Each structure stands twice: as structure tokens, then as C-alpha cells.
């Protein structure tokens, strides 16, 4: 499989190429170069570890949108069985940027809803790059209510640059659609677990991101505005996106420090973009634990806790 | 994406800067709508609406409160809440310094002021955004004040009125500001449960994170004439879609036509309009019929 590499991943790519070449040579030649290959592999492991653990916030933003990063629909077969997609908002259209349906998660029927960015050009267009229109949020809300009616926990997967900024979206009430989801998710009478699996972009992310638990995978970001957008406004130049990323503090670690997430879901050393199966397994364990815990909580207690959780958000002085 | 900064710097805000309220009587102002020169005293009498072209000038929260409530019946609340720079945010300027400057420019109430007072005799809890204060952006203090305004309505069993004027979430508070959308929207449910009227009045401008949360959650959504209201800024949309934006796009009249708001209300008629609306919503026909 042909991988894509980000600029700062180049050294990893080069080393990997070298290892591949050497391994091939080793098969053809008489010389035993296994030791050398082994040495280089160890070197690469170390390089991988360093590259991702030392990535600055601008690089983390790039990683969260890595072209090889698994999409929601890549994870679905790894995490769930018997997925039945449910389409449409019953009013206007079926928005491909948000996918939802019923699936089995470790023997439990759950409602799953996530942004789908799309892998190739054709799918990206079909999915509008994961930027939903009002009908996408309204489809999500319809599925949340359906889940509530049948005592089905809700699992959401966030991966969007943001809600679609288009004429059509405004005409159909983008603001209202997002707002309604925030309000109704806050009192949905089933457990809601939200996970950022890539880019958590602003209100478009939050519209499926209010619940009892919020998790972020290790190499993801969640931000009020994209670093580029922030740079355009505050620096008046998108070139300052890295500076903006530093200022916005959008990484999983940052949100953990701010007490805004419940846990960081670890990723394999080489990142979810190189080993999606391992990433899915790590995610499944966290989701499973949270889900079973929430299902043991009576609904009134669940809603009380969610309300308290939302009520206390924010940092300020004074009384 | 600098539509926000453009809005802040647009000529309209010159009129709504704190200078105008402290300006000596008799000062003349130029209407941003029709360029008519207007006498300040007349403008105050007409609630900062141009008598010639009906332009609703942007006004600060304090002035709005004085236009809205019955004389001597209202009081500002929650004034001790102060923004904190928890991210140590710095762009070209530090957030700490922006707060200081905003305090100097628009007073110490952050970007929203909470009031309890009578509107034509009906006690009402109101939160009024102040666009002069960092573009009316919603950070932790604004979120907390909105929630307290709602809770005050529940305490007094009275309506809650939210008057918006905001560029959106306050970027300088990072994702904490985004979370204010979830916080305020969540507490709006409690007004629903308490069966208390929640009315939103959207004024120029109401955008981004404020628009996409609490501003659209009222039982009734009103707007002032010609206000710019929407999720994404017009320039962002133009850059994204590369098409010319329709005439009147994202203005109150456009929203009304697209079924997104209930009504457009003239500022001068707002108290009477609200009084009637609250009366209807709190009448409770079942109870009245015994």
C-alpha cells in the first residue's frame, strides 16, 4: 500500500525505504544483512516514537487530518457488527457528510453516528469532505431520538473541519440545526459517548459531541476554530496557522489538562494512520468500559450527571 | 475570515462606541444607512433608530436596557464575573491585554450584561450582549452569565429574554469557549421544563457560535430589521463557494423569508411586543378555564 507522508514524517519514510531496500537485497545476496536491518528497524521505532511524542501543535493539527488516517467508515467494520445504515433527515435530503445507523458493539445494539470525510476524490465530493449541512445534523438528531425510543446507547465519532459554510446551509438554518442538537443531546435519555477520531472542528463537531463521555484519540485535535481560520482573523494571514495552533491549545493533551475530556485513547506507536486495526482495538476497549459503566447508571442519575457536567464548563473569576 | 474584524471596525460601531453615550447633548451623528445627519437627542428619543431610513443603529447593552425596561425598575446582576486567560493566549496581542482594553472601552461587565427588571410591568430576566466588548464574543463569563440569567428566570418564575449581538465564540479561550455553546444550550432545557417563556432577539450582528447555540433556542425568535445573522461569515462563504451571495443574504428579512425566525420587530415597539408575547405565553388557557 502506498502511504502518504507529511513533511515532518519524511525521515520516517526515508528510513522505511532504506529498510525495505536492504531487506530485498538481503533476500538476493549472500551477505547476511539481517543485523543491519534489525538495527535500522530499532532506529525507526525510536524515530517514530520521537516524531509523534514531540510533534508540536501545528504538526498535531496536520496529523489529525493525515490523508491515511482512518475515517469513521474505516472503523465501523473493525468496531461493530451488523451495521445497518439509516439515511435521511425525513425533510430535505440525505447528507453524506454524516453517517449513522444501528450496529452491534460487543453484543450490545447501539446507535452510531459519525462524520465521514471520504478517502478518495470521488468519495470526498460525495461526503462534502465531512462538512455537514443542516440536513446532516437533523439526520443525526433523528437517529438520536430513535435511539432514545429503543433504549439504545449512542456512540458518536467526530471528524470534521466544521459545518459547511455555504449559501444553501445558511438558507436551511445551519445555526438552528446545530443549536437544536446541542440542546436535545443534553437531555437524551440514553448514554451518549463521543469520540474525536480526527479533526474536531468547532460547532460542526460539537453538534454530535455533547454527551456523558468525551474521548479523544491521541493524535487528534478539538478546537473552537481551525488554526488556519484563527490565523486569518487574529493574524490576518493564514500563514500563521502554526502560531494559532500553539495559542489555541487544541491537542488531546491540552484538553486533558483543561479537564474537558474524560480520557485520551492511546494509538499504536506509528499512529492510527499506519495501524488502524490496533487503533480500533484500543478504542474499543475504552468505549466498552465507558459504555458498561454508563449502562449501570439509572437514567435519572445519568441525566443529572450530564447536566452537572455541562453546567460547570468554563473558567472565570468572581461570584 | 476577517469578516469579524471588519464588522468590528465598520462605521456603524463608531456610533455605538462608549463615546456616543458620553457625548455632550446636541452632538450630531451621521446615519450609516442613509448618511442623514441626525441630532443625538432625537436619536435617543427614537431609540437609536434613524427617523429617515429606519436604520437600527448598533447600541451598547446599557443603552438597550434603558430602552427596554420600565424606568427605575431594573438592576444589573452578576457583575463580578471576570474573564480569565486560562490558555495564556497570545496572538499579535495578549488576551490579558485585550481584556484590559475592552474593560476600558466597554466597561467591566464583559460581553454581556444581565438584568432583572420590568418590561411594561412584566418582570423579566434578560441577558444583553455588548458588541463593543470584544465583538460580543462568548467566552466562559458570557456562558456563565447566560446560564445565570436563565436560572434567575426560573427563580422568579418569569420570562427569560436574550438579546444577541456577537461575532461568535471567543477564540482566545480556545475550546472552553466552544463548550459554552453546549453549556448554555443544556440549561435552556430547564426553562422548557419550567414552562417559562424564552425569547431571543437577534440584533446586528449575530454569528458563529452564538448563533449556532443559545440564540436559536428560544421559544420565539425575533430579530431587528436588517440585522446580519448567520452561522458562517459572508466572506468565508464567498471564499468557499466562489459564488456571488444573494441580495440581502443573511439579513433578518432573508431569514424570515426562509422560515428561520418568527418575526422582525422594530426596536421602538419591542417592549409592547414583548409584553403581549409574554402575556400569551404565560396565560395558560387550561388554568384560566379552571
PDB file of C-alpha atoms in Angstrom, chain A residues 27-313:
ATOM      1  CA  UNK A  27      16.958 -11.970   0.054  1.00  0.00           C
ATOM      2  CA  UNK A  28      19.007 -11.804  -3.165  1.00  0.00           C
ATOM      3  CA  UNK A  29      22.560 -11.585  -1.886  1.00  0.00           C
ATOM      4  CA  UNK A  30      24.764 -13.949   0.004  1.00  0.00           C
ATOM      5  CA  UNK A  31      25.711 -11.335   2.546  1.00  0.00           C
ATOM      6  CA  UNK A  32      23.843 -11.523   5.791  1.00  0.00           C
ATOM      7  CA  UNK A  33      22.452  -8.073   6.389  1.00  0.00           C
ATOM      8  CA  UNK A  34      19.781  -9.119   8.838  1.00  0.00           C
ATOM      9  CA  UNK A  35      21.668  -7.450  11.655  1.00  0.00           C
ATOM     10  CA  UNK A  36      21.780  -4.176   9.800  1.00  0.00           C
ATOM     11  CA  UNK A  37      18.064  -4.362   9.025  1.00  0.00           C
ATOM     12  CA  UNK A  38      17.326  -5.095  12.652  1.00  0.00           C
ATOM     13  CA  UNK A  39      19.453  -2.135  13.716  1.00  0.00           C
ATOM     14  CA  UNK A  40      17.599   0.161  11.311  1.00  0.00           C
ATOM     15  CA  UNK A  41      14.215  -1.102  12.450  1.00  0.00           C
ATOM     16  CA  UNK A  42      15.056  -0.249  16.036  1.00  0.00           C
ATOM     17  CA  UNK A  43      16.247   3.128  14.867  1.00  0.00           C
ATOM     18  CA  UNK A  44      12.993   3.652  13.030  1.00  0.00           C
ATOM     19  CA  UNK A  45      10.887   2.657  16.039  1.00  0.00           C
ATOM     20  CA  UNK A  46      12.718   5.247  18.073  1.00  0.00           C
ATOM     21  CA  UNK A  47      12.306   7.857  15.365  1.00  0.00           C
ATOM     22  CA  UNK A  48       8.572   7.117  15.110  1.00  0.00           C
ATOM     23  CA  UNK A  49       8.166   7.392  18.833  1.00  0.00           C
ATOM     24  CA  UNK A  50      10.023  10.704  18.908  1.00  0.00           C
ATOM     25  CA  UNK A  51       8.283  12.157  15.884  1.00  0.00           C
ATOM     26  CA  UNK A  52       4.809  11.751  17.338  1.00  0.00           C
ATOM     27  CA  UNK A  53       5.531  12.370  21.010  1.00  0.00           C
ATOM     28  CA  UNK A  54       7.421  15.556  20.168  1.00  0.00           C
ATOM     29  CA  UNK A  55       5.092  16.830  17.468  1.00  0.00           C
ATOM     30  CA  UNK A  56       4.208  20.481  18.065  1.00  0.00           C
ATOM     31  CA  UNK A  57       0.611  21.631  17.935  1.00  0.00           C
ATOM     32  CA  UNK A  58       0.778  22.633  14.283  1.00  0.00           C
ATOM     33  CA  UNK A  59       2.046  19.158  13.434  1.00  0.00           C
ATOM     34  CA  UNK A  60      -0.644  17.609  15.622  1.00  0.00           C
ATOM     35  CA  UNK A  61      -3.228  19.507  13.595  1.00  0.00           C
ATOM     36  CA  UNK A  62      -1.736  18.013  10.429  1.00  0.00           C
ATOM     37  CA  UNK A  63      -1.726  14.534  11.959  1.00  0.00           C
ATOM     38  CA  UNK A  64      -5.394  14.849  12.886  1.00  0.00           C
ATOM     39  CA  UNK A  65      -6.102  15.314   9.153  1.00  0.00           C
ATOM     40  CA  UNK A  66      -3.493  12.855   7.898  1.00  0.00           C
ATOM     41  CA  UNK A  67      -4.505  11.554   4.457  1.00  0.00           C
ATOM     42  CA  UNK A  68      -4.005   7.986   5.684  1.00  0.00           C
ATOM     43  CA  UNK A  69      -5.896   8.474   8.939  1.00  0.00           C
ATOM     44  CA  UNK A  70      -8.857   6.080   9.208  1.00  0.00           C
ATOM     45  CA  UNK A  71     -12.270   7.604   8.519  1.00  0.00           C
ATOM     46  CA  UNK A  72     -15.376   6.752  10.536  1.00  0.00           C
ATOM     47  CA  UNK A  73     -16.432   4.166   7.943  1.00  0.00           C
ATOM     48  CA  UNK A  74     -12.999   2.518   8.118  1.00  0.00           C
ATOM     49  CA  UNK A  75     -13.507   1.966  11.830  1.00  0.00           C
ATOM     50  CA  UNK A  76     -17.090   0.745  11.565  1.00  0.00           C
ATOM     51  CA  UNK A  77     -16.289  -2.842  10.454  1.00  0.00           C
ATOM     52  CA  UNK A  78     -13.398  -3.006  12.919  1.00  0.00           C
ATOM     53  CA  UNK A  79     -15.515  -1.891  15.868  1.00  0.00           C
ATOM     54  CA  UNK A  80     -19.000  -3.122  15.040  1.00  0.00           C
ATOM     55  CA  UNK A  81     -21.011  -5.994  13.594  1.00  0.00           C
ATOM     56  CA  UNK A  82     -24.279  -5.942  11.674  1.00  0.00           C
ATOM     57  CA  UNK A  83     -24.160  -2.256  10.804  1.00  0.00           C
ATOM     58  CA  UNK A  84     -27.405  -1.090   9.257  1.00  0.00           C
ATOM     59  CA  UNK A  85     -27.105   2.401   7.868  1.00  0.00           C
ATOM     60  CA  UNK A  86     -30.140   4.657   8.246  1.00  0.00           C
ATOM     61  CA  UNK A  87     -30.422   7.514   5.807  1.00  0.00           C
ATOM     62  CA  UNK A  88     -32.009  10.926   5.586  1.00  0.00           C
ATOM     63  CA  UNK A  89     -33.489  13.661   7.738  1.00  0.00           C
ATOM     64  CA  UNK A  90     -37.061  12.974   6.504  1.00  0.00           C
ATOM     65  CA  UNK A  91     -37.396  16.580   5.464  1.00  0.00           C
ATOM     66  CA  UNK A  92     -34.904  17.547   2.842  1.00  0.00           C
ATOM     67  CA  UNK A  93     -32.065  15.172   1.955  1.00  0.00           C
ATOM     68  CA  UNK A  94     -29.569  12.551   2.996  1.00  0.00           C
ATOM     69  CA  UNK A  95     -26.331  14.267   3.912  1.00  0.00           C
ATOM     70  CA  UNK A  96     -23.324  12.088   3.143  1.00  0.00           C
ATOM     71  CA  UNK A  97     -21.082  14.078   5.467  1.00  0.00           C
ATOM     72  CA  UNK A  98     -22.730  12.405   8.454  1.00  0.00           C
ATOM     73  CA  UNK A  99     -23.311   8.665   8.510  1.00  0.00           C
ATOM     74  CA  UNK A 100     -25.455   6.878  11.059  1.00  0.00           C
ATOM     75  CA  UNK A 101     -27.162   3.657  11.844  1.00  0.00           C
ATOM     76  CA  UNK A 102     -27.623   0.755  14.200  1.00  0.00           C
ATOM     77  CA  UNK A 103     -24.858  -1.718  14.915  1.00  0.00           C
ATOM     78  CA  UNK A 104     -23.735  -4.328  17.393  1.00  0.00           C
ATOM     79  CA  UNK A 105     -20.907  -3.384  19.689  1.00  0.00           C
ATOM     80  CA  UNK A 106     -19.695  -6.375  21.671  1.00  0.00           C
ATOM     81  CA  UNK A 107     -23.203  -7.874  21.702  1.00  0.00           C
ATOM     82  CA  UNK A 108     -24.948  -4.571  22.506  1.00  0.00           C
ATOM     83  CA  UNK A 109     -27.174  -2.835  19.955  1.00  0.00           C
ATOM     84  CA  UNK A 110     -26.069   0.786  19.723  1.00  0.00           C
ATOM     85  CA  UNK A 111     -26.717   3.813  17.543  1.00  0.00           C
ATOM     86  CA  UNK A 112     -23.589   5.044  15.844  1.00  0.00           C
ATOM     87  CA  UNK A 113     -23.248   8.438  14.190  1.00  0.00           C
ATOM     88  CA  UNK A 114     -20.109   9.948  12.731  1.00  0.00           C
ATOM     89  CA  UNK A 115     -18.671  12.410  10.266  1.00  0.00           C
ATOM     90  CA  UNK A 116     -17.325  10.842   7.100  1.00  0.00           C
ATOM     91  CA  UNK A 117     -14.661  12.845   5.276  1.00  0.00           C
ATOM     92  CA  UNK A 118     -14.112  10.428   2.402  1.00  0.00           C
ATOM     93  CA  UNK A 119     -10.964   8.658   1.263  1.00  0.00           C
ATOM     94  CA  UNK A 120     -10.654   9.389  -2.461  1.00  0.00           C
ATOM     95  CA  UNK A 121     -11.672  12.373  -4.550  1.00  0.00           C
ATOM     96  CA  UNK A 122     -14.967  10.856  -5.583  1.00  0.00           C
ATOM     97  CA  UNK A 123     -15.979   9.937  -2.072  1.00  0.00           C
ATOM     98  CA  UNK A 124     -14.730  13.237  -0.694  1.00  0.00           C
ATOM     99  CA  UNK A 125     -17.079  15.061  -3.029  1.00  0.00           C
ATOM    100  CA  UNK A 126     -19.941  12.775  -2.113  1.00  0.00           C
ATOM    101  CA  UNK A 127     -19.226  13.378   1.573  1.00  0.00           C
ATOM    102  CA  UNK A 128     -18.541  17.089   1.104  1.00  0.00           C
ATOM    103  CA  UNK A 129     -15.227  16.464   2.921  1.00  0.00           C
ATOM    104  CA  UNK A 130     -17.126  15.674   6.106  1.00  0.00           C
ATOM    105  CA  UNK A 131     -18.608  19.151   6.358  1.00  0.00           C
ATOM    106  CA  UNK A 132     -22.265  18.664   7.143  1.00  0.00           C
ATOM    107  CA  UNK A 133     -25.241  20.733   6.124  1.00  0.00           C
ATOM    108  CA  UNK A 134     -28.304  21.249   8.320  1.00  0.00           C
ATOM    109  CA  UNK A 135     -29.871  18.044   6.984  1.00  0.00           C
ATOM    110  CA  UNK A 136     -26.843  16.134   8.263  1.00  0.00           C
ATOM    111  CA  UNK A 137     -27.314  17.416  11.802  1.00  0.00           C
ATOM    112  CA  UNK A 138     -31.053  16.833  11.538  1.00  0.00           C
ATOM    113  CA  UNK A 139     -30.480  13.250  10.406  1.00  0.00           C
ATOM    114  CA  UNK A 140     -28.190  12.791  13.400  1.00  0.00           C
ATOM    115  CA  UNK A 141     -30.873  14.191  15.709  1.00  0.00           C
ATOM    116  CA  UNK A 142     -33.484  11.880  14.207  1.00  0.00           C
ATOM    117  CA  UNK A 143     -31.230   8.928  14.945  1.00  0.00           C
ATOM    118  CA  UNK A 144     -30.517  10.150  18.487  1.00  0.00           C
ATOM    119  CA  UNK A 145     -34.264  10.266  19.149  1.00  0.00           C
ATOM    120  CA  UNK A 146     -34.722   6.845  17.604  1.00  0.00           C
ATOM    121  CA  UNK A 147     -32.021   5.521  19.897  1.00  0.00           C
ATOM    122  CA  UNK A 148     -33.764   7.082  22.883  1.00  0.00           C
ATOM    123  CA  UNK A 149     -37.037   5.425  21.978  1.00  0.00           C
ATOM    124  CA  UNK A 150     -35.426   1.995  21.959  1.00  0.00           C
ATOM    125  CA  UNK A 151     -33.059   2.411  24.916  1.00  0.00           C
ATOM    126  CA  UNK A 152     -30.076   2.276  22.645  1.00  0.00           C
ATOM    127  CA  UNK A 153     -26.835   3.920  23.736  1.00  0.00           C
ATOM    128  CA  UNK A 154     -25.376   6.417  21.294  1.00  0.00           C
ATOM    129  CA  UNK A 155     -21.764   6.411  20.144  1.00  0.00           C
ATOM    130  CA  UNK A 156     -20.616   9.364  18.069  1.00  0.00           C
ATOM    131  CA  UNK A 157     -17.385   9.771  16.134  1.00  0.00           C
ATOM    132  CA  UNK A 158     -16.170  13.277  15.404  1.00  0.00           C
ATOM    133  CA  UNK A 159     -14.042  14.075  12.375  1.00  0.00           C
ATOM    134  CA  UNK A 160     -14.849  17.330  10.622  1.00  0.00           C
ATOM    135  CA  UNK A 161     -13.205  20.589   9.686  1.00  0.00           C
ATOM    136  CA  UNK A 162     -16.504  22.199  10.652  1.00  0.00           C
ATOM    137  CA  UNK A 163     -20.059  22.703   9.494  1.00  0.00           C
ATOM    138  CA  UNK A 164     -20.400  23.569   5.795  1.00  0.00           C
ATOM    139  CA  UNK A 165     -20.170  27.327   5.224  1.00  0.00           C
ATOM    140  CA  UNK A 166     -22.418  27.552   2.169  1.00  0.00           C
ATOM    141  CA  UNK A 167     -25.355  29.580   0.921  1.00  0.00           C
ATOM    142  CA  UNK A 168     -27.619  26.514   0.961  1.00  0.00           C
ATOM    143  CA  UNK A 169     -26.637  25.631   4.507  1.00  0.00           C
ATOM    144  CA  UNK A 170     -27.472  29.132   5.725  1.00  0.00           C
ATOM    145  CA  UNK A 171     -30.795  29.142   3.895  1.00  0.00           C
ATOM    146  CA  UNK A 172     -31.824  25.953   5.624  1.00  0.00           C
ATOM    147  CA  UNK A 173     -30.779  27.051   9.092  1.00  0.00           C
ATOM    148  CA  UNK A 174     -27.286  25.754   9.827  1.00  0.00           C
ATOM    149  CA  UNK A 175     -27.265  27.588  13.154  1.00  0.00           C
ATOM    150  CA  UNK A 176     -30.639  26.282  14.216  1.00  0.00           C
ATOM    151  CA  UNK A 177     -29.745  22.707  13.283  1.00  0.00           C
ATOM    152  CA  UNK A 178     -26.557  22.751  15.351  1.00  0.00           C
ATOM    153  CA  UNK A 179     -28.217  24.521  18.276  1.00  0.00           C
ATOM    154  CA  UNK A 180     -31.091  22.044  18.384  1.00  0.00           C
ATOM    155  CA  UNK A 181     -28.687  19.118  18.612  1.00  0.00           C
ATOM    156  CA  UNK A 182     -26.792  20.705  21.496  1.00  0.00           C
ATOM    157  CA  UNK A 183     -29.998  21.244  23.422  1.00  0.00           C
ATOM    158  CA  UNK A 184     -31.548  17.843  22.743  1.00  0.00           C
ATOM    159  CA  UNK A 185     -28.379  15.816  23.263  1.00  0.00           C
ATOM    160  CA  UNK A 186     -28.058  17.403  26.693  1.00  0.00           C
ATOM    161  CA  UNK A 187     -31.247  15.634  27.819  1.00  0.00           C
ATOM    162  CA  UNK A 188     -31.275  12.499  25.667  1.00  0.00           C
ATOM    163  CA  UNK A 189     -32.373   9.655  27.933  1.00  0.00           C
ATOM    164  CA  UNK A 190     -29.699   7.156  26.909  1.00  0.00           C
ATOM    165  CA  UNK A 191     -25.929   7.109  27.392  1.00  0.00           C
ATOM    166  CA  UNK A 192     -24.050   9.212  24.856  1.00  0.00           C
ATOM    167  CA  UNK A 193     -20.330   8.651  24.292  1.00  0.00           C
ATOM    168  CA  UNK A 194     -18.440  10.962  21.948  1.00  0.00           C
ATOM    169  CA  UNK A 195     -15.008  10.295  20.497  1.00  0.00           C
ATOM    170  CA  UNK A 196     -12.827  12.574  18.402  1.00  0.00           C
ATOM    171  CA  UNK A 197     -11.174  10.356  15.783  1.00  0.00           C
ATOM    172  CA  UNK A 198      -9.548  13.081  13.684  1.00  0.00           C
ATOM    173  CA  UNK A 199     -10.365  16.721  13.494  1.00  0.00           C
ATOM    174  CA  UNK A 200     -12.813  18.217  15.968  1.00  0.00           C
ATOM    175  CA  UNK A 201     -13.783  21.386  14.168  1.00  0.00           C
ATOM    176  CA  UNK A 202     -15.918  23.865  16.050  1.00  0.00           C
ATOM    177  CA  UNK A 203     -19.729  23.845  16.174  1.00  0.00           C
ATOM    178  CA  UNK A 204     -19.894  21.276  13.408  1.00  0.00           C
ATOM    179  CA  UNK A 205     -18.109  18.843  15.709  1.00  0.00           C
ATOM    180  CA  UNK A 206     -19.968  19.823  18.863  1.00  0.00           C
ATOM    181  CA  UNK A 207     -23.322  19.200  17.143  1.00  0.00           C
ATOM    182  CA  UNK A 208     -22.681  15.473  17.622  1.00  0.00           C
ATOM    183  CA  UNK A 209     -20.364  15.965  20.580  1.00  0.00           C
ATOM    184  CA  UNK A 210     -22.496  16.573  23.676  1.00  0.00           C
ATOM    185  CA  UNK A 211     -22.791  13.591  25.969  1.00  0.00           C
ATOM    186  CA  UNK A 212     -21.754  11.683  29.073  1.00  0.00           C
ATOM    187  CA  UNK A 213     -18.210  10.964  27.992  1.00  0.00           C
ATOM    188  CA  UNK A 214     -15.828  12.732  25.653  1.00  0.00           C
ATOM    189  CA  UNK A 215     -12.745  10.902  24.455  1.00  0.00           C
ATOM    190  CA  UNK A 216     -10.011  11.940  22.075  1.00  0.00           C
ATOM    191  CA  UNK A 217      -7.650   9.667  20.254  1.00  0.00           C
ATOM    192  CA  UNK A 218      -4.038  10.544  20.906  1.00  0.00           C
ATOM    193  CA  UNK A 219      -3.257  12.252  17.587  1.00  0.00           C
ATOM    194  CA  UNK A 220      -6.428  14.315  17.229  1.00  0.00           C
ATOM    195  CA  UNK A 221      -7.364  17.934  17.864  1.00  0.00           C
ATOM    196  CA  UNK A 222     -10.532  19.664  19.031  1.00  0.00           C
ATOM    197  CA  UNK A 223     -10.794  23.376  18.549  1.00  0.00           C
ATOM    198  CA  UNK A 224     -13.210  26.299  18.550  1.00  0.00           C
ATOM    199  CA  UNK A 225     -11.866  27.335  15.150  1.00  0.00           C
ATOM    200  CA  UNK A 226      -9.344  25.812  12.771  1.00  0.00           C
ATOM    201  CA  UNK A 227      -5.790  27.096  13.257  1.00  0.00           C
ATOM    202  CA  UNK A 228      -5.992  28.495   9.699  1.00  0.00           C
ATOM    203  CA  UNK A 229      -9.257  30.307  10.412  1.00  0.00           C
ATOM    204  CA  UNK A 230      -7.927  31.694  13.666  1.00  0.00           C
ATOM    205  CA  UNK A 231      -4.753  32.885  11.930  1.00  0.00           C
ATOM    206  CA  UNK A 232      -6.815  34.595   9.233  1.00  0.00           C
ATOM    207  CA  UNK A 233      -8.751  36.561  11.831  1.00  0.00           C
ATOM    208  CA  UNK A 234      -6.219  37.317  14.558  1.00  0.00           C
ATOM    209  CA  UNK A 235      -3.012  37.449  12.495  1.00  0.00           C
ATOM    210  CA  UNK A 236      -4.821  38.462   9.301  1.00  0.00           C
ATOM    211  CA  UNK A 237      -2.836  35.813   7.462  1.00  0.00           C
ATOM    212  CA  UNK A 238      -3.447  32.078   7.203  1.00  0.00           C
ATOM    213  CA  UNK A 239       0.313  31.521   7.101  1.00  0.00           C
ATOM    214  CA  UNK A 240       0.324  31.897  10.878  1.00  0.00           C
ATOM    215  CA  UNK A 241      -1.654  28.669  11.346  1.00  0.00           C
ATOM    216  CA  UNK A 242       1.146  27.075  13.384  1.00  0.00           C
ATOM    217  CA  UNK A 243       1.244  30.028  15.760  1.00  0.00           C
ATOM    218  CA  UNK A 244      -2.535  29.883  16.013  1.00  0.00           C
ATOM    219  CA  UNK A 245      -2.414  26.145  16.745  1.00  0.00           C
ATOM    220  CA  UNK A 246       0.031  26.803  19.589  1.00  0.00           C
ATOM    221  CA  UNK A 247      -2.236  29.513  21.003  1.00  0.00           C
ATOM    222  CA  UNK A 248      -5.489  27.550  20.699  1.00  0.00           C
ATOM    223  CA  UNK A 249      -4.155  24.519  22.601  1.00  0.00           C
ATOM    224  CA  UNK A 250      -6.295  22.016  20.724  1.00  0.00           C
ATOM    225  CA  UNK A 251      -4.498  18.708  21.291  1.00  0.00           C
ATOM    226  CA  UNK A 252      -5.797  15.790  23.318  1.00  0.00           C
ATOM    227  CA  UNK A 253      -3.178  16.539  25.960  1.00  0.00           C
ATOM    228  CA  UNK A 254      -4.295  20.181  26.114  1.00  0.00           C
ATOM    229  CA  UNK A 255      -7.924  19.240  26.574  1.00  0.00           C
ATOM    230  CA  UNK A 256      -6.975  16.738  29.242  1.00  0.00           C
ATOM    231  CA  UNK A 257      -5.094  19.473  31.088  1.00  0.00           C
ATOM    232  CA  UNK A 258      -8.146  21.718  30.821  1.00  0.00           C
ATOM    233  CA  UNK A 259     -10.280  18.895  32.216  1.00  0.00           C
ATOM    234  CA  UNK A 260     -12.522  18.911  29.181  1.00  0.00           C
ATOM    235  CA  UNK A 261     -12.167  15.253  28.204  1.00  0.00           C
ATOM    236  CA  UNK A 262     -12.517  12.012  30.120  1.00  0.00           C
ATOM    237  CA  UNK A 263      -9.528  10.239  28.633  1.00  0.00           C
ATOM    238  CA  UNK A 264      -7.080  10.123  25.792  1.00  0.00           C
ATOM    239  CA  UNK A 265      -7.471   6.947  23.780  1.00  0.00           C
ATOM    240  CA  UNK A 266      -3.941   5.748  23.026  1.00  0.00           C
ATOM    241  CA  UNK A 267      -2.880   4.974  19.479  1.00  0.00           C
ATOM    242  CA  UNK A 268      -0.285   2.482  18.308  1.00  0.00           C
ATOM    243  CA  UNK A 269       3.245   3.928  18.257  1.00  0.00           C
ATOM    244  CA  UNK A 270       3.135   4.529  14.499  1.00  0.00           C
ATOM    245  CA  UNK A 271      -0.256   6.242  14.758  1.00  0.00           C
ATOM    246  CA  UNK A 272      -3.766   5.189  13.729  1.00  0.00           C
ATOM    247  CA  UNK A 273      -2.846   6.141  10.171  1.00  0.00           C
ATOM    248  CA  UNK A 274      -0.322   3.302   9.941  1.00  0.00           C
ATOM    249  CA  UNK A 275      -2.118   0.718  12.024  1.00  0.00           C
ATOM    250  CA  UNK A 276      -5.885   1.280  12.022  1.00  0.00           C
ATOM    251  CA  UNK A 277      -6.686  -2.180  13.414  1.00  0.00           C
ATOM    252  CA  UNK A 278      -4.582  -1.669  16.509  1.00  0.00           C
ATOM    253  CA  UNK A 279      -6.069   1.824  16.931  1.00  0.00           C
ATOM    254  CA  UNK A 280      -9.583   0.390  16.662  1.00  0.00           C
ATOM    255  CA  UNK A 281      -8.820  -2.208  19.293  1.00  0.00           C
ATOM    256  CA  UNK A 282      -7.545   0.387  21.714  1.00  0.00           C
ATOM    257  CA  UNK A 283     -10.614   2.486  21.069  1.00  0.00           C
ATOM    258  CA  UNK A 284     -12.973  -0.452  21.527  1.00  0.00           C
ATOM    259  CA  UNK A 285     -11.580  -1.179  24.979  1.00  0.00           C
ATOM    260  CA  UNK A 286     -12.138   2.384  26.178  1.00  0.00           C
ATOM    261  CA  UNK A 287     -15.625   2.579  24.679  1.00  0.00           C
ATOM    262  CA  UNK A 288     -16.607  -0.778  26.112  1.00  0.00           C
ATOM    263  CA  UNK A 289     -15.577   0.163  29.630  1.00  0.00           C
ATOM    264  CA  UNK A 290     -17.354   3.521  29.493  1.00  0.00           C
ATOM    265  CA  UNK A 291     -20.488   2.058  27.967  1.00  0.00           C
ATOM    266  CA  UNK A 292     -20.864  -0.675  30.588  1.00  0.00           C
ATOM    267  CA  UNK A 293     -20.305   1.839  33.351  1.00  0.00           C
ATOM    268  CA  UNK A 294     -22.965   4.196  31.970  1.00  0.00           C
ATOM    269  CA  UNK A 295     -25.453   1.404  31.398  1.00  0.00           C
ATOM    270  CA  UNK A 296     -25.269   0.566  35.105  1.00  0.00           C
ATOM    271  CA  UNK A 297     -26.321   4.127  35.974  1.00  0.00           C
ATOM    272  CA  UNK A 298     -30.080   4.767  36.282  1.00  0.00           C
ATOM    273  CA  UNK A 299     -31.298   7.227  33.636  1.00  0.00           C
ATOM    274  CA  UNK A 300     -32.206   9.986  36.135  1.00  0.00           C
ATOM    275  CA  UNK A 301     -28.726   9.806  37.624  1.00  0.00           C
ATOM    276  CA  UNK A 302     -27.210   9.764  34.158  1.00  0.00           C
ATOM    277  CA  UNK A 303     -29.062  12.943  33.182  1.00  0.00           C
ATOM    278  CA  UNK A 304     -28.276  14.657  36.465  1.00  0.00           C
ATOM    279  CA  UNK A 305     -24.606  13.933  35.978  1.00  0.00           C
ATOM    280  CA  UNK A 306     -24.686  15.117  32.370  1.00  0.00           C
ATOM    281  CA  UNK A 307     -26.420  18.341  33.345  1.00  0.00           C
ATOM    282  CA  UNK A 308     -23.886  18.999  36.089  1.00  0.00           C
ATOM    283  CA  UNK A 309     -21.064  18.209  33.702  1.00  0.00           C
ATOM    284  CA  UNK A 310     -22.306  20.751  31.169  1.00  0.00           C
ATOM    285  CA  UNK A 311     -23.250  23.363  33.768  1.00  0.00           C
ATOM    286  CA  UNK A 312     -19.717  23.564  35.174  1.00  0.00           C
ATOM    287  CA  UNK A 313     -17.947  24.153  31.856  1.00  0.00           C
TER     288      UNK A 313
END
